[in-house]
Amino acid sequence: MSRARSIAAVVALASSSRALAVPLQDALDPAGPQAQHLVALWDLMLAMSTVVFVLLVGAAWIAVLRRTRREIETPDLAHSEQEHRRLTRIVSAAVIVSALGLAALVIATIATDRALAGLPLQDALHIELTGHQWWWEASYDNADPSKVFTTANEIHIPVGRPVIFSLKADDVIHSLWVPNLHGKKDLIPGRVATHTIRADRPGIYRGQCAEFCGYQHAWMGLLVVADPPDQYAKWEAHQRETVSTPSDPTAAAGQHVFESGTCAMCHAVQGTTANGRHGPDLTHVASRMTLAAVTLDNTPANLAAWIEDPARIKPGTNMPGNNLPPADMGALLAYLATLK
Ligand code: CUA
C-alpha cells in the first residue's frame, strides 16, 4: 500500500463514526446467572423507586392543594390537638413504610451479593487478565506450562463453564465490566483480584474498562466470545499452535520486516524470534474481530492506518508510528494476514 493510500485510509477512518461490526454491551440482556441476579435486583429497585416516586409526587400535590383550601375554610385547624395527632400518625406510618422498603432493598442486595459469590466453580477455566493503558492481556492458565497461551482484547470462553479471572494491572487502576455477564471489578496494580463469570448462551459480549485510566480509557474495550464447548475446544487448541514461516514470498518478507524492525521489540509471535512483551501478543491477530482494543474493525486498511500512525487513532497510545517504505508495509500486512 502506498503512503498516500494509507493516509487516505487514516482520513477515512477519522471521519467515520467507527461503527464496529460487533454488538454493544447491554446490562439488561443477561447471558449468564450473575447478570441475571443483577438484572433482578435492578428490576426490584426500579419498581420500588417508581412506586415511591409516584406516591411522593402525588402526596406533594395533594398536600399543596388541600392545605390552601383548608387554610381558607378552617384557619384554626392546623393548631388543633386533633390535627396534630392525625399528622403524627401519618408521619409515623410513612417513616415505618420507608424503613421497611429500605430494609427490603438491603435484604435483596445482600441476597444478590451472596448469589453472585455462590457461582459453582467446578471445572473452572482460569484466565489471568491484565489491564494495560489501553488494552487487555489474557493468559489462559494450565497445569501444564506448555499449554499456557496468551491473547489480547478478545477472549473466548466455553458456554456453561465457569471462568475464574485473576485480575491484575500493569500501570494504573482499570476495571473489568462485561455488562451482559456480570458487574464490575477493579484491576489494581500490585494486587490480584478474583472475578468469576459464566455465560449460559453463545454470543459476543462487549466489555469495557469502567475505571478512568487515562486518555484512551473510553477505547479500552474487550470482547468476550462465548462459544459452544466443542467450538471453544477448537479455538483453544488453535491458540496454542505457534506459527511457521509463510510460504508466500511477500509474507515471508513481511516476517523479516516484523522481526528485524521495531514490531518485535513490543510484540510477540509464538514460534518466531519476535518476543516483545510490551504490546499485545500477535500470534493469531488475523483471527481477531477488532484492532486496538475494540476500537477498529480488523480490516487491512484499518491495520495499515493503525501501524502507520496509531496516535492518530488513539492519541496517547504507547505504540509509536511506523514510517515504512510502501513495499515493507505491504509485505508486513501480508505477513500479519497469515497470523490466523
Ligand atoms: Cu482502563 Cu479505563
mmCIF file of N, CA and C and ligand atoms in Angstrom, residues 132-134 136 172-175 208-214 216-218 220, ligand 1:
data_model
loop_
_atom_site.group_PDB
_atom_site.id
_atom_site.type_symbol
_atom_site.label_atom_id
_atom_site.label_comp_id
_atom_site.label_asym_id
_atom_site.label_seq_id
_atom_site.Cartn_x
_atom_site.Cartn_y
_atom_site.Cartn_z
ATOM 1 N N HIS A 132 -3.793 -2.934 30.731
ATOM 2 C CA HIS A 132 -2.701 -2.046 30.325
ATOM 3 C C HIS A 132 -3.330 -0.779 29.766
ATOM 4 N N GLN A 133 -2.576 0.311 29.729
ATOM 5 C CA GLN A 133 -3.033 1.501 29.012
ATOM 6 C C GLN A 133 -2.796 1.257 27.528
ATOM 7 N N TRP A 134 -3.760 0.955 26.640
ATOM 8 C CA TRP A 134 -5.162 0.785 26.896
ATOM 9 C C TRP A 134 -5.619 -0.456 26.166
ATOM 10 N N TRP A 136 -6.145 -5.104 26.845
ATOM 11 C CA TRP A 136 -6.255 -6.207 27.797
ATOM 12 C C TRP A 136 -5.373 -7.363 27.361
ATOM 13 N N VAL A 172 -1.937 1.556 35.834
ATOM 14 C CA VAL A 172 -2.870 2.295 36.691
ATOM 15 C C VAL A 172 -4.074 1.399 36.967
ATOM 16 N N ILE A 173 -5.043 1.916 37.730
ATOM 17 C CA ILE A 173 -6.224 1.118 38.032
ATOM 18 C C ILE A 173 -7.149 1.068 36.809
ATOM 19 N N HIS A 174 -7.561 -0.130 36.442
ATOM 20 C CA HIS A 174 -8.569 -0.333 35.399
ATOM 21 C C HIS A 174 -9.742 -1.062 36.050
ATOM 22 N N SER A 175 -10.808 -1.280 35.297
ATOM 23 C CA SER A 175 -11.937 -2.020 35.849
ATOM 24 C C SER A 175 -12.579 -2.857 34.752
ATOM 25 N N GLN A 208 -15.932 -3.425 28.768
ATOM 26 C CA GLN A 208 -15.415 -2.058 28.736
ATOM 27 C C GLN A 208 -14.644 -1.802 30.017
ATOM 28 N N CYS A 209 -13.516 -1.107 29.887
ATOM 29 C CA CYS A 209 -12.837 -0.654 31.101
ATOM 30 C C CYS A 209 -13.755 0.375 31.752
ATOM 31 N N ALA A 210 -14.015 0.179 33.038
ATOM 32 C CA ALA A 210 -15.014 1.009 33.713
ATOM 33 C C ALA A 210 -14.399 1.904 34.788
ATOM 34 N N GLU A 211 -13.087 2.090 34.723
ATOM 35 C CA GLU A 211 -12.424 2.979 35.678
ATOM 36 C C GLU A 211 -11.542 3.905 34.861
ATOM 37 N N PHE A 212 -11.705 5.212 35.056
ATOM 38 C CA PHE A 212 -10.935 6.136 34.220
ATOM 39 C C PHE A 212 -9.441 5.858 34.383
ATOM 40 N N CYS A 213 -8.770 5.608 33.273
ATOM 41 C CA CYS A 213 -7.368 5.168 33.329
ATOM 42 C C CYS A 213 -6.500 5.967 32.381
ATOM 43 N N GLY A 214 -6.957 7.132 31.996
ATOM 44 C CA GLY A 214 -6.139 7.962 31.120
ATOM 45 C C GLY A 214 -6.856 8.295 29.827
ATOM 46 N N GLN A 216 -7.141 7.278 26.725
ATOM 47 C CA GLN A 216 -7.923 6.397 25.864
ATOM 48 C C GLN A 216 -8.772 5.398 26.653
ATOM 49 N N HIS A 217 -9.151 5.787 27.871
ATOM 50 C CA HIS A 217 -9.996 4.924 28.707
ATOM 51 C C HIS A 217 -11.246 4.456 27.963
ATOM 52 N N ALA A 218 -11.867 5.384 27.228
ATOM 53 C CA ALA A 218 -13.124 5.039 26.547
ATOM 54 C C ALA A 218 -12.905 4.011 25.439
ATOM 55 N N MET A 220 -10.952 1.385 25.596
ATOM 56 C CA MET A 220 -10.331 0.189 26.167
ATOM 57 C C MET A 220 -11.424 -0.869 26.269
HETATM 58 CU CU1 CUA B 1 -8.507 1.075 31.566
HETATM 59 CU CU2 CUA B 1 -10.173 2.759 31.857
#
